[in-house]
CSV table of C-alpha atoms and ligand atoms in Angstrom, one decimal:
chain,number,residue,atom,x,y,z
A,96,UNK,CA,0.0,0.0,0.0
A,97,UNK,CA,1.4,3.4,-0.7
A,98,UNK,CA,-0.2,6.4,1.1
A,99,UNK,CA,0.3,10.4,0.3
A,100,UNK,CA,0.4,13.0,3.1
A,101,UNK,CA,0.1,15.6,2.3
A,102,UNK,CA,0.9,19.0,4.7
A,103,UNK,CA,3.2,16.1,6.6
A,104,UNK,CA,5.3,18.8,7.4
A,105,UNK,CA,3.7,20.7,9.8
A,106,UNK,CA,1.9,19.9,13.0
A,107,UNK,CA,0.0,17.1,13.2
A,108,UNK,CA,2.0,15.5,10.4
A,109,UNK,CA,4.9,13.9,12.4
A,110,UNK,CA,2.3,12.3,14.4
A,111,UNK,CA,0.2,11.1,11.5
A,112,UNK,CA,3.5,9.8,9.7
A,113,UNK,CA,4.0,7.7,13.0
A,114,UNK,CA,0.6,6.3,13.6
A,115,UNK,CA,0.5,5.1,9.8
A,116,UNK,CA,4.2,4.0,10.1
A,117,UNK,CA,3.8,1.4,13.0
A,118,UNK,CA,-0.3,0.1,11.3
A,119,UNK,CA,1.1,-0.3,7.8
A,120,UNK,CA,4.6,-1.6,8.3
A,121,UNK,CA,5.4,-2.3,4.7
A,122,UNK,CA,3.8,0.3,2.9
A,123,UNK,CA,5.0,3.2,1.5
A,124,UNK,CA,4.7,7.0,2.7
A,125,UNK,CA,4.8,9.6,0.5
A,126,UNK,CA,5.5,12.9,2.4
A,127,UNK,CA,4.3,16.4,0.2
A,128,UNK,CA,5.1,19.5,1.8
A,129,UNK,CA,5.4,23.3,0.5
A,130,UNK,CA,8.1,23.5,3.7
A,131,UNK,CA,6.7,26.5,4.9
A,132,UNK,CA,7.1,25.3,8.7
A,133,UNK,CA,10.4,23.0,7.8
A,134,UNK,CA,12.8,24.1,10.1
A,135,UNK,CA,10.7,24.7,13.0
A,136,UNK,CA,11.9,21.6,14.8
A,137,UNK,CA,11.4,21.1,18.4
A,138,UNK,CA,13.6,18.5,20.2
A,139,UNK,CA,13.0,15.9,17.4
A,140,UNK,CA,16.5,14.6,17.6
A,141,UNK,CA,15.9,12.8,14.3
A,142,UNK,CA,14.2,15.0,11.2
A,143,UNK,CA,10.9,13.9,11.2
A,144,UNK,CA,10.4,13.5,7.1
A,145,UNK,CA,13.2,10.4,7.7
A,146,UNK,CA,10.3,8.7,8.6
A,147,UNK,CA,8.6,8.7,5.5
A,148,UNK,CA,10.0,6.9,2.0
A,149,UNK,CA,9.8,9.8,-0.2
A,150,UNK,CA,9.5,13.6,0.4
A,151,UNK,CA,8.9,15.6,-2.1
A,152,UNK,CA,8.9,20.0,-1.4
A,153,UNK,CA,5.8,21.4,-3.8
A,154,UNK,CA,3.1,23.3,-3.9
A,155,UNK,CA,-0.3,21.5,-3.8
A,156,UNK,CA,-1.5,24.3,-6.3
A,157,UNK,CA,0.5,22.8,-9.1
A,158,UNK,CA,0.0,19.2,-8.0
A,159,UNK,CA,2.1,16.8,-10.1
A,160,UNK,CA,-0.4,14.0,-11.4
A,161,UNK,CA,2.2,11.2,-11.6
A,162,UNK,CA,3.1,11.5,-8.1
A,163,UNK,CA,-0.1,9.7,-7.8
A,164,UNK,CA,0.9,6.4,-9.4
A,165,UNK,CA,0.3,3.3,-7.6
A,166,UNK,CA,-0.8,5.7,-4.9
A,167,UNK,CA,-3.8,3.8,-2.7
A,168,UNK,CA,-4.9,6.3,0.2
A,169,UNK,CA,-4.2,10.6,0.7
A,170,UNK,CA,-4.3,12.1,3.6
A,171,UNK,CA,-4.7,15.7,2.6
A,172,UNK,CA,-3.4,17.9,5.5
A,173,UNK,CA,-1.5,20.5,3.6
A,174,UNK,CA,-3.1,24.1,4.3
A,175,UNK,CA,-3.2,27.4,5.8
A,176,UNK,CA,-4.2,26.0,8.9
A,177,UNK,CA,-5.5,29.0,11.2
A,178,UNK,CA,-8.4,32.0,11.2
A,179,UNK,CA,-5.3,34.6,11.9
A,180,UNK,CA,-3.3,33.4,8.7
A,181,UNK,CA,-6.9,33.3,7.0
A,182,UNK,CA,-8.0,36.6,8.0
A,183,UNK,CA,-4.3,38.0,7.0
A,184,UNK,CA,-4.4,36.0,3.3
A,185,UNK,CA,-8.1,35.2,2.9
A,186,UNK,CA,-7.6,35.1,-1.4
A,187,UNK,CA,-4.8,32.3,-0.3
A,188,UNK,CA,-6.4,30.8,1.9
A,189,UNK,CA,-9.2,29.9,-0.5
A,190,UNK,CA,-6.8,29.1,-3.3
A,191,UNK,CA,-4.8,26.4,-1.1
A,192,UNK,CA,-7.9,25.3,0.7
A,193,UNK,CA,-10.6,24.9,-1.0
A,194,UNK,CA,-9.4,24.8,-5.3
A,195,UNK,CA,-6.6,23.3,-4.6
A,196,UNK,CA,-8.0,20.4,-2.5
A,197,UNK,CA,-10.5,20.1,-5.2
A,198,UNK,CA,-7.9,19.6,-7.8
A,199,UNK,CA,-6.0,17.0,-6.0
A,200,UNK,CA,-9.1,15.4,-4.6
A,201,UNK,CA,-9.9,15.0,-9.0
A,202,UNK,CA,-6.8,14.1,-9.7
A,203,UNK,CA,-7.0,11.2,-7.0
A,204,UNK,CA,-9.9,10.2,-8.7
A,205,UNK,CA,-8.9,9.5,-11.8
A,206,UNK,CA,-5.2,8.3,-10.9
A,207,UNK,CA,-7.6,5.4,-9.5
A,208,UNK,CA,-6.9,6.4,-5.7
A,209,UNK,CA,-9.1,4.5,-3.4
A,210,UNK,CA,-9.1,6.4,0.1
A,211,UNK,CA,-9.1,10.3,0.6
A,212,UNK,CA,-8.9,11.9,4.2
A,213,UNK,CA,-9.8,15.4,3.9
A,214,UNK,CA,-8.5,17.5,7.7
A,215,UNK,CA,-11.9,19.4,8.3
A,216,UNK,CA,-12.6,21.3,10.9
A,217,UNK,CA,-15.5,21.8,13.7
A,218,UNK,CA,-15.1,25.9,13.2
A,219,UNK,CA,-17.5,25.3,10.4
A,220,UNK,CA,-19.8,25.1,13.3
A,221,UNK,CA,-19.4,28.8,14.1
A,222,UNK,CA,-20.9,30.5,17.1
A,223,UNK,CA,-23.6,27.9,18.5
A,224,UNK,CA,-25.5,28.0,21.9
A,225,UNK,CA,-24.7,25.8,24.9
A,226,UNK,CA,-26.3,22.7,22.9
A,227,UNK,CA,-23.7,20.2,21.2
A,228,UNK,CA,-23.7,20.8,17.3
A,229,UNK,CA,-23.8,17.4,15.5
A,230,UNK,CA,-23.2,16.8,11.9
A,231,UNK,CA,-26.7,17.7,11.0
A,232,UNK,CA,-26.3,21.0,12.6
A,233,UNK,CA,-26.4,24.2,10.3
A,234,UNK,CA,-23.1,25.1,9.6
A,235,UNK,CA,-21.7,28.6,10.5
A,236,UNK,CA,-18.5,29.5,9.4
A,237,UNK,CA,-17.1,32.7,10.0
A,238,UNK,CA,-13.9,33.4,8.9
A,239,UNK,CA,-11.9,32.5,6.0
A,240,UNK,CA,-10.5,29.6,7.3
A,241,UNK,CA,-13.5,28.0,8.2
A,242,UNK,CA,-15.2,28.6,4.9
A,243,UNK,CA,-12.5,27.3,2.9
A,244,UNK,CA,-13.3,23.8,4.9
A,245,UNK,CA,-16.6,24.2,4.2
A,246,UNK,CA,-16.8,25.2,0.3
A,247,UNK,CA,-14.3,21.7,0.4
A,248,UNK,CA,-16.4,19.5,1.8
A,249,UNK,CA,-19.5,20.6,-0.7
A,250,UNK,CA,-17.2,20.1,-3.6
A,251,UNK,CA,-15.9,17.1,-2.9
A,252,UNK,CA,-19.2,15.0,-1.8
A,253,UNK,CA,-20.2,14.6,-5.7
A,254,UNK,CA,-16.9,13.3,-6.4
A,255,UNK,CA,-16.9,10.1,-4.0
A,256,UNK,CA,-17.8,6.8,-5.5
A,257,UNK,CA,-18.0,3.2,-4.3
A,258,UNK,CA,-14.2,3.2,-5.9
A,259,UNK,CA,-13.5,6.5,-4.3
A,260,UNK,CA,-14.5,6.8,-0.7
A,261,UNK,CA,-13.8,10.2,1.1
A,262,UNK,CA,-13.6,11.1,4.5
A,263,UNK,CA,-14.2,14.2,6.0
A,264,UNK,CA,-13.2,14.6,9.4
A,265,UNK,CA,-13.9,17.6,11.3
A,266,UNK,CA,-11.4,17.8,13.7
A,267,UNK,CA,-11.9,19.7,17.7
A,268,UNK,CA,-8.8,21.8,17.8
A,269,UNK,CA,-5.5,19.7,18.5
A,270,UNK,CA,-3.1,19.9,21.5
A,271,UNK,CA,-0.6,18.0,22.5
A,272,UNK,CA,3.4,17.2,21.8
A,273,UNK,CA,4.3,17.5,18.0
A,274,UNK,CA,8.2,17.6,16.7
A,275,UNK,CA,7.0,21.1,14.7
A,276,UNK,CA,5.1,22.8,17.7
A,277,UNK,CA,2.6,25.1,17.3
A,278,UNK,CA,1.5,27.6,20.6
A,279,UNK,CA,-0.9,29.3,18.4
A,280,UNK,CA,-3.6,26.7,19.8
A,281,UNK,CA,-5.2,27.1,23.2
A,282,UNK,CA,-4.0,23.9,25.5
A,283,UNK,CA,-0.7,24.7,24.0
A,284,UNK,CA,-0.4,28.3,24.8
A,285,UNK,CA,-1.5,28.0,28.0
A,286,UNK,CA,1.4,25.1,29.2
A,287,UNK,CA,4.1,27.2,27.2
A,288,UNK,CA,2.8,30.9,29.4
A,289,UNK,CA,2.5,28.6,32.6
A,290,UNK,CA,6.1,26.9,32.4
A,291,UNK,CA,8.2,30.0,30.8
A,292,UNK,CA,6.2,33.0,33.2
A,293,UNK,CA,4.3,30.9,35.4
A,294,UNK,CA,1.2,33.4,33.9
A,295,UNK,CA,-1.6,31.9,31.7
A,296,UNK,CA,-3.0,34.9,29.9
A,297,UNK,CA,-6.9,34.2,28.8
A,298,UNK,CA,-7.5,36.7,25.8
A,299,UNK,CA,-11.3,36.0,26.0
A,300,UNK,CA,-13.5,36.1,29.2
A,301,UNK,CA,-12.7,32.3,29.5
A,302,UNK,CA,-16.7,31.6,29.0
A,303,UNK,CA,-16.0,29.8,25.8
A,304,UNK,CA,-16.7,26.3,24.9
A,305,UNK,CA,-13.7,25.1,23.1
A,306,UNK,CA,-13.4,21.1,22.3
A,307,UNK,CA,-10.4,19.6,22.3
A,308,UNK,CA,-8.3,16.8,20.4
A,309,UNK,CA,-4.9,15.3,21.0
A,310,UNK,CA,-2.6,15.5,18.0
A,311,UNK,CA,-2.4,11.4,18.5
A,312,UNK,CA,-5.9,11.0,18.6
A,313,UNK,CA,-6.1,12.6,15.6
A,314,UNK,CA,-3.6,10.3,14.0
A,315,UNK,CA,-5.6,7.4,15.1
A,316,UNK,CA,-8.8,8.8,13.8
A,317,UNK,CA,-6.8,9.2,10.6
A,318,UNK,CA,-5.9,5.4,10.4
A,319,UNK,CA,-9.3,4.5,10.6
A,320,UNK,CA,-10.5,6.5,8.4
A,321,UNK,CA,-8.1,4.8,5.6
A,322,UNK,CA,-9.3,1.5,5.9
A,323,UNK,CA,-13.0,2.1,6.7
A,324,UNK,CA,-15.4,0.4,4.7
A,325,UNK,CA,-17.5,1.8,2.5
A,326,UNK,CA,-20.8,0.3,4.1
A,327,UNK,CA,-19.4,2.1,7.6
A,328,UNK,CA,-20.4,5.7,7.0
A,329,UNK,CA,-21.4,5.3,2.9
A,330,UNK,CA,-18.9,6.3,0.3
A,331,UNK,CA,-18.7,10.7,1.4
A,332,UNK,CA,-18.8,10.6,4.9
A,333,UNK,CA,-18.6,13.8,7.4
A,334,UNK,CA,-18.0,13.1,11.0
A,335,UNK,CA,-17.1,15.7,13.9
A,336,UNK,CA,-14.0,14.2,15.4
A,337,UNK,CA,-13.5,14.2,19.3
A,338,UNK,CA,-14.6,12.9,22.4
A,339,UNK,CA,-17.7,14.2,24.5
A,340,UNK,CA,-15.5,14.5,27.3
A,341,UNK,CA,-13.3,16.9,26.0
A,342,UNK,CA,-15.9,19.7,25.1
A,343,UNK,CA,-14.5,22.9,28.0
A,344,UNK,CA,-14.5,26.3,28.5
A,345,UNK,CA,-11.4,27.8,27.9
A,346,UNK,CA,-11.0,29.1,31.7
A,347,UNK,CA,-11.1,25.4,32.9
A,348,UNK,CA,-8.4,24.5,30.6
A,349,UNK,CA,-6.5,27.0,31.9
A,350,UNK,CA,-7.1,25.7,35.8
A,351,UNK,CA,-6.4,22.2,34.6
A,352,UNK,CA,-3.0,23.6,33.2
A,353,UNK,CA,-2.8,25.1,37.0
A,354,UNK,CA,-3.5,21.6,38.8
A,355,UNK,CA,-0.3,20.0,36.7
A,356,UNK,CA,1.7,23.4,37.3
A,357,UNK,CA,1.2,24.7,40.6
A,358,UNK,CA,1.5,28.2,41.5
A,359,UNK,CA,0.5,30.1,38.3
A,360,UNK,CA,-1.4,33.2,37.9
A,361,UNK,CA,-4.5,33.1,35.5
A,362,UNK,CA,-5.3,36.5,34.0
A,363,UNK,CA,-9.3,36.4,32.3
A,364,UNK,CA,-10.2,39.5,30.0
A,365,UNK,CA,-13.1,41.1,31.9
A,366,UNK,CA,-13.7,43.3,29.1
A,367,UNK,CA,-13.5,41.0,26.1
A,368,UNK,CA,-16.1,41.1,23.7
A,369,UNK,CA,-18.1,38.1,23.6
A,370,UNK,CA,-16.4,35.4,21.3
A,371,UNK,CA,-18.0,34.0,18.2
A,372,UNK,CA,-16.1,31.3,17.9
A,373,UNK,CA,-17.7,29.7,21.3
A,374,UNK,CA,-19.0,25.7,20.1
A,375,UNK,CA,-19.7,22.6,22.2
A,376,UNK,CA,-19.9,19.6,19.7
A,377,UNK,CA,-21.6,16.3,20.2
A,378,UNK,CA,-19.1,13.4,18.8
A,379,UNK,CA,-21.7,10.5,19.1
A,380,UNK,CA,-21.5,9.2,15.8
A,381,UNK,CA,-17.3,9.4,15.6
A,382,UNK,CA,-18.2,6.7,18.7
A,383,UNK,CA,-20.7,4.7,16.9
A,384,UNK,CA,-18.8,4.2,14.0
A,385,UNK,CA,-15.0,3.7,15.2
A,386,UNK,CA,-15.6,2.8,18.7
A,387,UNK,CA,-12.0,1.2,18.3
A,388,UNK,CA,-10.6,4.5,17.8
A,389,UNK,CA,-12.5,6.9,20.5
A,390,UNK,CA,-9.6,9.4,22.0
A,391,UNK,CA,-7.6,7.9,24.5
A,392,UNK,CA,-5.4,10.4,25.4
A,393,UNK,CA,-6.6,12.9,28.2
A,394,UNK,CA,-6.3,16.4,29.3
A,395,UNK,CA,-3.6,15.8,32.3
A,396,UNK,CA,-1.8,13.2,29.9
A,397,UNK,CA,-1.7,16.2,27.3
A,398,UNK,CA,-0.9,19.1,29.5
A,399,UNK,CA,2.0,16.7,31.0
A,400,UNK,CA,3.7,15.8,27.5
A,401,UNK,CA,3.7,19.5,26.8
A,402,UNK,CA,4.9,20.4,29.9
A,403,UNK,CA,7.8,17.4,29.4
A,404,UNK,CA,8.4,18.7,26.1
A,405,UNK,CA,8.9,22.4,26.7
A,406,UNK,CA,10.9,21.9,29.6
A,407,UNK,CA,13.0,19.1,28.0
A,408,UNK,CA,13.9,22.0,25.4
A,409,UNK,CA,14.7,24.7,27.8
A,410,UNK,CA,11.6,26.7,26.8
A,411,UNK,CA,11.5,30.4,28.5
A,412,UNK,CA,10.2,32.6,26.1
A,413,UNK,CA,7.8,34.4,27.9
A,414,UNK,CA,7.3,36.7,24.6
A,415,UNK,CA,6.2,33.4,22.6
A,416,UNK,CA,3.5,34.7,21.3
A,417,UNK,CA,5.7,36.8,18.4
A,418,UNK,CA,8.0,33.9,17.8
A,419,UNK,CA,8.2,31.5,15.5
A,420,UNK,CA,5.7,29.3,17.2
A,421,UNK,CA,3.3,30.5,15.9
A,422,UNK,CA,2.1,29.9,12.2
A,423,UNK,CA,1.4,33.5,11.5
A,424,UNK,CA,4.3,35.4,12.3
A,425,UNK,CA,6.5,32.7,10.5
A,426,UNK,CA,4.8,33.5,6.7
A,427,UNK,CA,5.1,37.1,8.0
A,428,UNK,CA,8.5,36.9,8.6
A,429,UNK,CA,9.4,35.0,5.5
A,430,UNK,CA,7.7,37.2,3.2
A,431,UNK,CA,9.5,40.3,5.5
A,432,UNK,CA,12.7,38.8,4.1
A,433,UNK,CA,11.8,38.7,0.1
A,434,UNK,CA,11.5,34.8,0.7
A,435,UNK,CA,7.4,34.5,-0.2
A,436,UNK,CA,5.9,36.5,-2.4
A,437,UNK,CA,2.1,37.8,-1.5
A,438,UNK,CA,0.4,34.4,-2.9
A,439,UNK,CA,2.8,32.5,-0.2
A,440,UNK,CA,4.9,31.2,-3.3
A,441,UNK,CA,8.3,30.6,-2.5
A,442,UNK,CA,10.5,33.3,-4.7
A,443,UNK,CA,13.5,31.3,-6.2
A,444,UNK,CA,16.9,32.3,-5.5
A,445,UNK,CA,19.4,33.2,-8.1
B,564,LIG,N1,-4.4,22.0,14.4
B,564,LIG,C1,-5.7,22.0,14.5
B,564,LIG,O1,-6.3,22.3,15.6
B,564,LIG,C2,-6.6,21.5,13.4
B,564,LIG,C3,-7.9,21.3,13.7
B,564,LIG,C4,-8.8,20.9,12.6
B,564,LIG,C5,-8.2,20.8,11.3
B,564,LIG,N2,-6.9,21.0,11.1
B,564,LIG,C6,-6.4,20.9,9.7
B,564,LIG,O2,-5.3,19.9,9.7
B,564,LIG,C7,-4.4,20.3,8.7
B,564,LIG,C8,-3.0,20.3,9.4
B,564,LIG,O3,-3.0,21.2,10.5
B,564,LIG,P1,-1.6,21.5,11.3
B,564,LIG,O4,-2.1,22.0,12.6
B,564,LIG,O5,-0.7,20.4,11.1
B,564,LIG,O6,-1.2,22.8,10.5
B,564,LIG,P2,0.3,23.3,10.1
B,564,LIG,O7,0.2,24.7,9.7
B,564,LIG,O8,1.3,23.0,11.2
B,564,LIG,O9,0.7,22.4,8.9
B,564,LIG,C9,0.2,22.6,7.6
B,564,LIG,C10,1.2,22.1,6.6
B,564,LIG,O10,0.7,22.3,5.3
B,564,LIG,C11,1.8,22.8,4.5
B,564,LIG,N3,1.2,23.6,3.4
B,564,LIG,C12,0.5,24.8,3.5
B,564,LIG,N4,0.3,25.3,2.2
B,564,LIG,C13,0.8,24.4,1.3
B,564,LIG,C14,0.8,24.3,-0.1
B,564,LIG,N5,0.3,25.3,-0.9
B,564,LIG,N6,1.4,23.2,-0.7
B,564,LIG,C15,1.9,22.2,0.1
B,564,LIG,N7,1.9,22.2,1.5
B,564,LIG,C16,1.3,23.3,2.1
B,564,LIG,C17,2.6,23.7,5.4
B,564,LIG,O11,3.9,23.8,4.9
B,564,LIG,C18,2.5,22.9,6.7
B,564,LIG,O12,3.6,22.0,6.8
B,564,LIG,C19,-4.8,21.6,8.2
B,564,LIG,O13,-5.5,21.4,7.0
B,564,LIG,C20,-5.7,22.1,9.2
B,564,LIG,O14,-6.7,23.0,8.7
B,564,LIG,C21,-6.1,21.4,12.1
């Protein structure tokens, strides 16, 4: 079997290249990666892309049809993966996306590739009330970002077939350890502000509903959506991905992040305007359908392996939030140096 991943180079990728390494010992994984994020290694002490059998450095908006020969499964990751990026490129954003996942997705199809694993997102949800959203909810996105997943997921329903089975999965926002880091997501920010200032900064009122997903979760759900059958979900499926457990406000992650580190100061925004991105989502049918692969991983288990991580790297950059751990200022800084152009193309040097 030879699977593509595409977007393997970036945050949930390394995790994602593991989980299919160690199920599919003797197949073959393709790694396809713009690079954007390449040499934002953590404390990886080996270079994550060794793990797959080919890497190749390209732009999923000229997608190279024979890559796809004897190709079996895709798991398409590759994208501009945040509202802040979206907001700041939103013409991009759609172009990598949404068209470009179409034109892969068609490609696929006739190359004669039998799995695709779109990365959706529960922000399509939008602002909701205090009741769980579940798949037959109206969706609501509103930024960007989260139309881009949407506009994707329309498209690509009338391409699946009985030989062409697609999986959306709309993922609750990931946390956890990763060998490319990101802090620009909430569990994460709040373990790196507690360990390098011993402050958690809440930028919201903390009221939020925010649900949650480890990175190897994620992975796992991943997996099974590869091999599912067919008669397990029907040839286009969309499923929120996630665990009823792990639906929280953000204020409790941030005392949960207090009960692993001791002695930290929690700061809430009094005067925040309400946030719209506020969404409690019901994962009942992830359950019914890959009971096998319900999240295992919990909060504590997460906050500790960050916690691990950072401190196993020397982290104290109580400024993170302008460095390079975050998605954002990383284009931003590329481009400030003549190395992206305004489309996020690399510029070629001469
Ligand atoms: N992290 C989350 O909370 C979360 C939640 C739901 C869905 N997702 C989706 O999962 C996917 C991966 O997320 P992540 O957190 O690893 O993000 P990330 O930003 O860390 O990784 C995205 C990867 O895609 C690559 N990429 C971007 N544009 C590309 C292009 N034009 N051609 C080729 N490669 C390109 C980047 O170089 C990067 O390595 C994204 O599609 C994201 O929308 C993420």
């Amino acid at each position: 079997m030879k699977i593509l991943i595409t977007g393997n180079m970036g945050y949930i990728g390394p995790a994602v290249v593991n989980q299919l390494r160690s199920s599919y010992p003797d197949s073959i994984l393709v790694g396809f990666d713009i690079g954007y994020f390449g040499n934002c290694i953590t404390s990886a002490q080996v270079l994550p892309e060794c793990r797959v059998d080919h890497q190749y450095f390209a732009d999923v908006r000229q997608f190279p049809r024979e890559i796809l020969d004897e190709v079996s499964a895709i798991v398409h990751l590759a994208g501009i993966s945040n509202d802040p990026i979206g907001n700041r490129f939103e013409e991009v954003t759609l172009d990598i996306n949404y068209h470009a996942s179409i034109d892969l997705a068609k490609k696929a199809k006739e190359a004669g590739v039998k799995s695709f694993v779109f990365a959706s997102s529960c922000s399509m949800y939008g602002a909701a009330d205090d009741r769980a959203v579940t798949e037959e909810s109206p969706l609501n996105p509103l930024t960007a970002y989260a139309k881009s997943k949407v506009f994707t997921e329309r498209s690509l329903e009338p391409l699946a077939s009985e030989s062409f089975k697609i999986t959306c999965l709309r993922f609750a926002t990931a946390c956890g350890w990763s060998d490319r880091l990101r802090l620009d997501l909430v569990l994460n920010d709040f373990v790196a502000g507690a360990i390098a200032s011993r402050r958690i900064t809440i930028l919201s009122d903390g009221t939020p509903w925010r649900p949650l997903i480890n990175v190897k979760d994620m992975a796992r759900a991943i997996d099974w959506a590869i091999r599912r059958e067919v008669d397990g979900g029907g040839k286009f499926l969309a499923v929120n991905v996630g665990s009823n457990a792990w639906n929280f406000r953000v204020k409790d992650l941030a005392e949960a992040v207090g009960m692993v580190i001791p002695g930290i100061d929690i700061s809430i925004n009094k005067d925040a305007q309400p946030d719209k991105r506020s969404y409690k989502v019901n994962f009942d049918f992830f359950r019914k359908l890959a009971p096998a692969y319900h999240a295992r991983v919990d909060l504590t288990e997460s906050i500790r392996e960050l916690k691990n991580g950072l401190e196993g790297m020397g982290f104290h950059d109580g400024e993170f939030r302008n460095s390079r751990y975050m998605r954002l200022n990383i284009l931003t800084e590329l481009q400030g140096k003549g190395l992206l152009n305004e489309r996020l193309q690399w510029i070629k040097a001469r």
